[in-house]
XYZ file of N, CA and C in Angstrom:
312
model
N 19.349 6.443 22.525
C 19.770 6.925 21.403
C 21.098 8.127 21.441
N 21.958 7.823 20.174
C 22.973 8.658 19.899
C 22.602 9.383 18.764
N 23.809 10.093 18.606
C 23.512 11.015 17.332
C 23.372 10.077 15.707
N 24.485 9.539 16.047
C 24.838 8.475 14.543
C 23.738 7.996 14.453
N 23.418 7.223 15.524
C 22.207 6.262 15.238
C 20.542 6.689 14.872
N 20.676 8.127 15.367
C 19.394 8.945 15.104
C 19.420 9.452 13.462
N 20.676 9.730 13.338
C 20.833 10.214 11.792
C 20.677 9.159 10.982
N 21.263 7.815 11.185
C 20.869 6.895 10.353
C 19.162 6.341 10.223
N 18.918 6.461 11.491
C 17.374 5.924 11.393
C 16.667 7.152 10.808
N 16.672 8.208 10.739
C 16.110 9.588 10.457
C 15.960 9.465 8.983
N 17.506 9.053 8.465
C 17.405 8.811 6.628
C 16.454 7.692 6.323
N 16.672 6.662 6.830
C 15.879 5.522 6.479
C 14.577 5.819 6.487
N 13.902 6.243 7.727
C 12.621 6.791 8.055
C 12.053 7.726 6.754
N 12.562 8.857 6.251
C 12.043 9.702 5.389
C 12.599 9.405 4.207
N 13.488 8.152 3.749
C 13.635 7.607 2.433
C 12.030 7.010 2.056
N 11.943 6.288 3.357
C 10.538 5.383 3.267
C 9.292 6.451 3.067
N 9.574 7.345 3.714
C 8.211 8.235 3.404
C 8.130 8.945 1.871
N 9.280 9.123 2.116
C 9.525 9.689 0.459
C 9.012 8.852 -0.595
N 9.350 7.847 -0.597
C 8.767 6.226 -1.354
C 7.262 6.311 -1.246
N 6.863 6.477 -0.202
C 5.004 6.378 -0.223
C 4.985 7.709 -0.831
N 5.312 8.539 -0.818
C 4.822 10.169 -1.521
C 5.104 9.438 -2.983
N 6.063 8.929 -3.347
C 6.179 8.950 -5.009
C 5.168 7.719 -5.379
N 4.740 6.723 -4.532
C 3.946 5.749 -4.869
C 2.381 6.443 -4.867
N 2.253 7.448 -4.103
C 0.784 7.823 -3.978
C 0.241 8.465 -5.579
N -0.777 8.230 -5.833
C -1.514 8.475 -6.920
C -2.190 10.014 -6.791
N -2.783 10.352 -7.876
C -3.351 11.818 -7.613
C -5.152 11.863 -7.297
N -5.369 10.247 -7.037
C -6.634 9.946 -6.351
C -6.687 10.312 -5.094
N -8.011 10.063 -4.459
C -8.357 10.400 -2.895
C -7.460 9.508 -2.174
N -7.039 8.114 -2.347
C -5.980 7.535 -1.555
C -4.735 8.084 -1.589
N -4.521 8.944 -2.750
C -2.709 9.246 -2.830
C -2.897 10.622 -1.930
N -4.074 11.326 -2.213
C -4.183 12.360 -1.165
C -4.072 11.810 0.400
N -4.892 10.898 0.846
C -4.718 10.570 2.203
C -3.399 10.256 2.244
N -2.368 9.459 1.405
C -1.147 9.008 1.765
C -0.222 10.077 1.876
N -0.538 10.812 1.263
C 0.549 12.213 1.087
C 0.265 12.803 2.557
N -1.294 13.072 3.098
C -1.377 13.425 4.246
C -0.588 12.932 5.753
N -0.796 11.272 5.629
C -0.174 10.570 6.629
C 1.052 10.696 6.408
N 1.863 10.999 5.407
C 3.533 10.888 5.395
C 3.744 12.358 5.932
N 2.669 13.415 5.643
C 3.407 14.434 6.226
C 3.077 14.760 7.861
N 1.718 14.025 8.010
C 1.891 14.059 9.643
C 3.201 13.262 10.229
N 3.327 12.249 9.891
C 4.531 11.364 10.241
C 5.627 12.488 10.301
N 6.319 13.482 9.131
C 7.085 13.778 9.020
C 7.119 15.488 9.972
N 5.822 15.916 10.473
C 5.792 16.795 11.496
C 5.704 16.092 12.913
N 5.573 14.856 12.900
C 5.573 13.941 14.589
C 6.738 13.822 14.464
N 7.713 13.680 13.591
C 9.192 13.247 13.811
C 9.903 14.227 14.096
N 9.657 15.573 13.585
C 10.356 16.534 13.610
C 10.235 17.289 14.838
N 8.849 17.072 15.761
C 9.061 17.397 16.858
C 9.518 16.658 17.975
N 9.780 15.447 17.517
C 10.631 14.248 18.389
C 12.242 14.230 18.063
N 12.491 15.494 17.515
C 13.724 15.337 16.703
C 14.780 15.401 17.748
N 16.082 14.665 17.617
C 17.258 14.440 18.441
C 17.659 15.946 18.810
N 17.737 16.124 20.368
C 18.394 17.454 20.622
C 19.667 17.263 21.392
N 20.448 16.312 21.235
C 21.764 15.736 22.146
C 21.642 15.012 23.316
N 22.601 14.962 23.818
C 22.522 14.155 25.102
C 22.022 13.088 25.167
N 21.748 12.201 23.917
C 20.969 10.972 23.967
C 19.487 11.001 24.159
N 18.955 12.195 23.728
C 17.312 12.381 24.007
C 16.808 12.872 23.274
N 15.490 12.658 23.315
C 14.494 13.651 22.140
C 14.216 14.531 22.807
N 13.726 15.889 21.804
C 13.301 17.023 22.414
C 12.101 17.305 23.335
N 11.344 16.477 22.766
C 9.938 16.286 23.330
C 9.684 15.156 24.726
N 10.151 13.933 24.399
C 10.342 12.849 25.514
C 11.168 13.362 26.732
N 12.230 13.884 26.486
C 13.209 14.454 27.441
C 12.571 15.014 28.866
N 11.429 15.989 28.416
C 10.863 16.904 29.729
C 9.627 15.844 30.097
N 9.547 14.785 30.062
C 8.297 13.745 30.407
C 8.824 13.429 32.064
N 7.785 13.028 32.277
C 7.867 12.660 34.062
C 8.510 11.279 34.003
N 8.372 11.282 35.570
C 8.784 9.962 35.960
C 8.369 8.727 35.649
N 7.036 8.581 35.575
C 6.143 7.106 34.936
C 7.059 7.060 33.188
N 7.168 8.253 32.465
C 7.556 7.368 31.428
C 9.137 7.317 31.089
N 9.897 7.922 32.084
C 11.379 7.035 32.111
C 11.221 5.932 32.887
N 10.201 5.247 33.566
C 10.072 3.918 34.053
C 9.625 3.180 33.204
N 8.593 3.451 32.119
C 8.236 2.570 30.887
C 9.415 2.604 30.050
N 10.198 3.424 29.830
C 11.483 3.561 28.909
C 12.219 3.156 29.682
N 12.536 2.470 30.739
C 13.764 2.058 31.398
C 14.431 0.830 30.510
N 16.175 1.456 30.543
C 16.826 0.772 29.638
C 16.977 0.877 28.010
N 16.275 1.753 27.992
C 16.512 2.189 26.756
C 16.997 3.874 26.480
N 18.183 4.114 26.855
C 18.508 5.517 27.146
C 18.280 6.393 26.282
N 17.539 7.338 26.302
C 17.244 8.214 25.699
C 16.174 8.207 24.501
N 15.508 7.177 24.876
C 14.481 6.255 24.179
C 13.123 7.367 23.843
N 12.425 7.422 22.746
C 11.389 8.138 22.119
C 10.526 7.111 21.607
N 9.151 6.851 22.291
C 8.500 6.003 21.771
C 8.297 6.175 20.080
N 7.957 7.379 19.695
C 7.737 7.997 18.290
C 8.672 7.500 17.365
N 10.077 7.583 17.893
C 10.839 6.858 16.795
C 10.950 5.528 16.566
N 10.782 4.803 17.923
C 10.705 3.278 18.049
C 9.511 2.589 17.204
N 8.427 3.395 17.189
C 7.335 3.089 16.135
C 7.606 3.349 14.852
N 8.244 4.272 14.528
C 8.638 4.467 13.272
C 9.851 3.660 12.865
N 10.763 3.271 13.689
C 11.663 2.038 13.272
C 11.015 0.850 12.859
N 9.931 0.412 13.759
C 9.390 -0.748 13.641
C 8.451 -1.162 12.526
N 8.040 0.025 11.940
C 6.861 0.139 10.736
C 7.589 0.429 9.668
N 8.599 1.510 9.588
C 9.190 1.940 8.379
C 10.281 1.061 7.795
N 11.381 1.168 9.040
C 12.493 0.755 8.508
C 12.542 -0.847 8.215
N 11.748 -1.396 8.807
C 12.095 -2.964 8.927
C 11.212 -3.364 7.260
N 10.069 -2.333 7.082
C 9.687 -2.794 5.700
C 10.355 -2.310 4.901
N 11.500 -1.528 4.712
C 12.381 -1.117 4.027
C 13.399 -2.321 3.672
N 13.849 -2.622 4.761
C 14.722 -4.021 4.480
C 13.863 -5.244 4.039
N 12.741 -5.423 4.445
C 11.629 -6.408 3.595
C 11.735 -6.060 2.129
N 11.703 -4.995 1.880
C 11.254 -4.028 0.089
C 12.680 -4.939 -0.336
N 14.002 -4.303 0.274
C 15.196 -4.740 -0.685
C 15.745 -6.053 -0.747
N 14.932 -7.097 0.146
C 15.551 -8.468 0.108
C 14.301 -8.782 -0.794
N 13.154 -8.191 -1.033
C 12.194 -9.034 -1.958
C 12.832 -8.622 -3.622
N 13.757 -7.335 -3.612
C 13.892 -6.696 -4.778
C 15.137 -7.790 -5.024
N 16.237 -8.269 -3.947
C 17.184 -8.741 -4.434
C 16.860 -10.145 -4.835
N 15.975 -10.764 -4.582
C 15.570 -12.143 -4.396
C 15.078 -12.143 -6.044
N 14.160 -10.928 -6.463
C 13.761 -10.889 -7.921
C 15.026 -10.770 -8.736
N 16.064 -10.123 -8.443
C 17.427 -9.796 -9.160
C 17.677 -11.254 -10.033
N 17.964 -11.286 -11.356
C 18.616 -12.431 -12.203
C 19.928 -12.516 -11.400
N 20.195 -13.944 -11.401
C 21.538 -14.193 -10.897
C 22.370 -14.744 -11.873
N 23.871 -14.451 -11.762
C 24.744 -14.652 -12.624
C 25.755 -15.000 -12.610
C-alpha cells in the first residue's frame, strides 16, 4: 500500500460510511447502522497508514501474518475487507445511477 492508494481508498470508504449514516433512520435499525459505521471508522483509524507502505498495527505482526500477506506489500487485511465490501458497492451504486439517468 502506498500513501496515494491509501488516501484514495480511505476517501472512498469514508464516503460510503457517510452515505450509510445519512441513510440510517431514527429507529432501532438506524441506530444499529450508525453503531456499525462508527465501529468501522474506529477500526480503520487503528489500521491507518503510517508510511513505509504499511499499516500501523499490521506492521508489527509476526512472521505468519507476513507469509499470509505475501505478495501484497504493506497489506492490511482490514483495508482489503473495507475495499472489497465498501468501494465496490460504491462503484455499483454509481453504475446503477448512471444507467437510470436519461440519455440525450
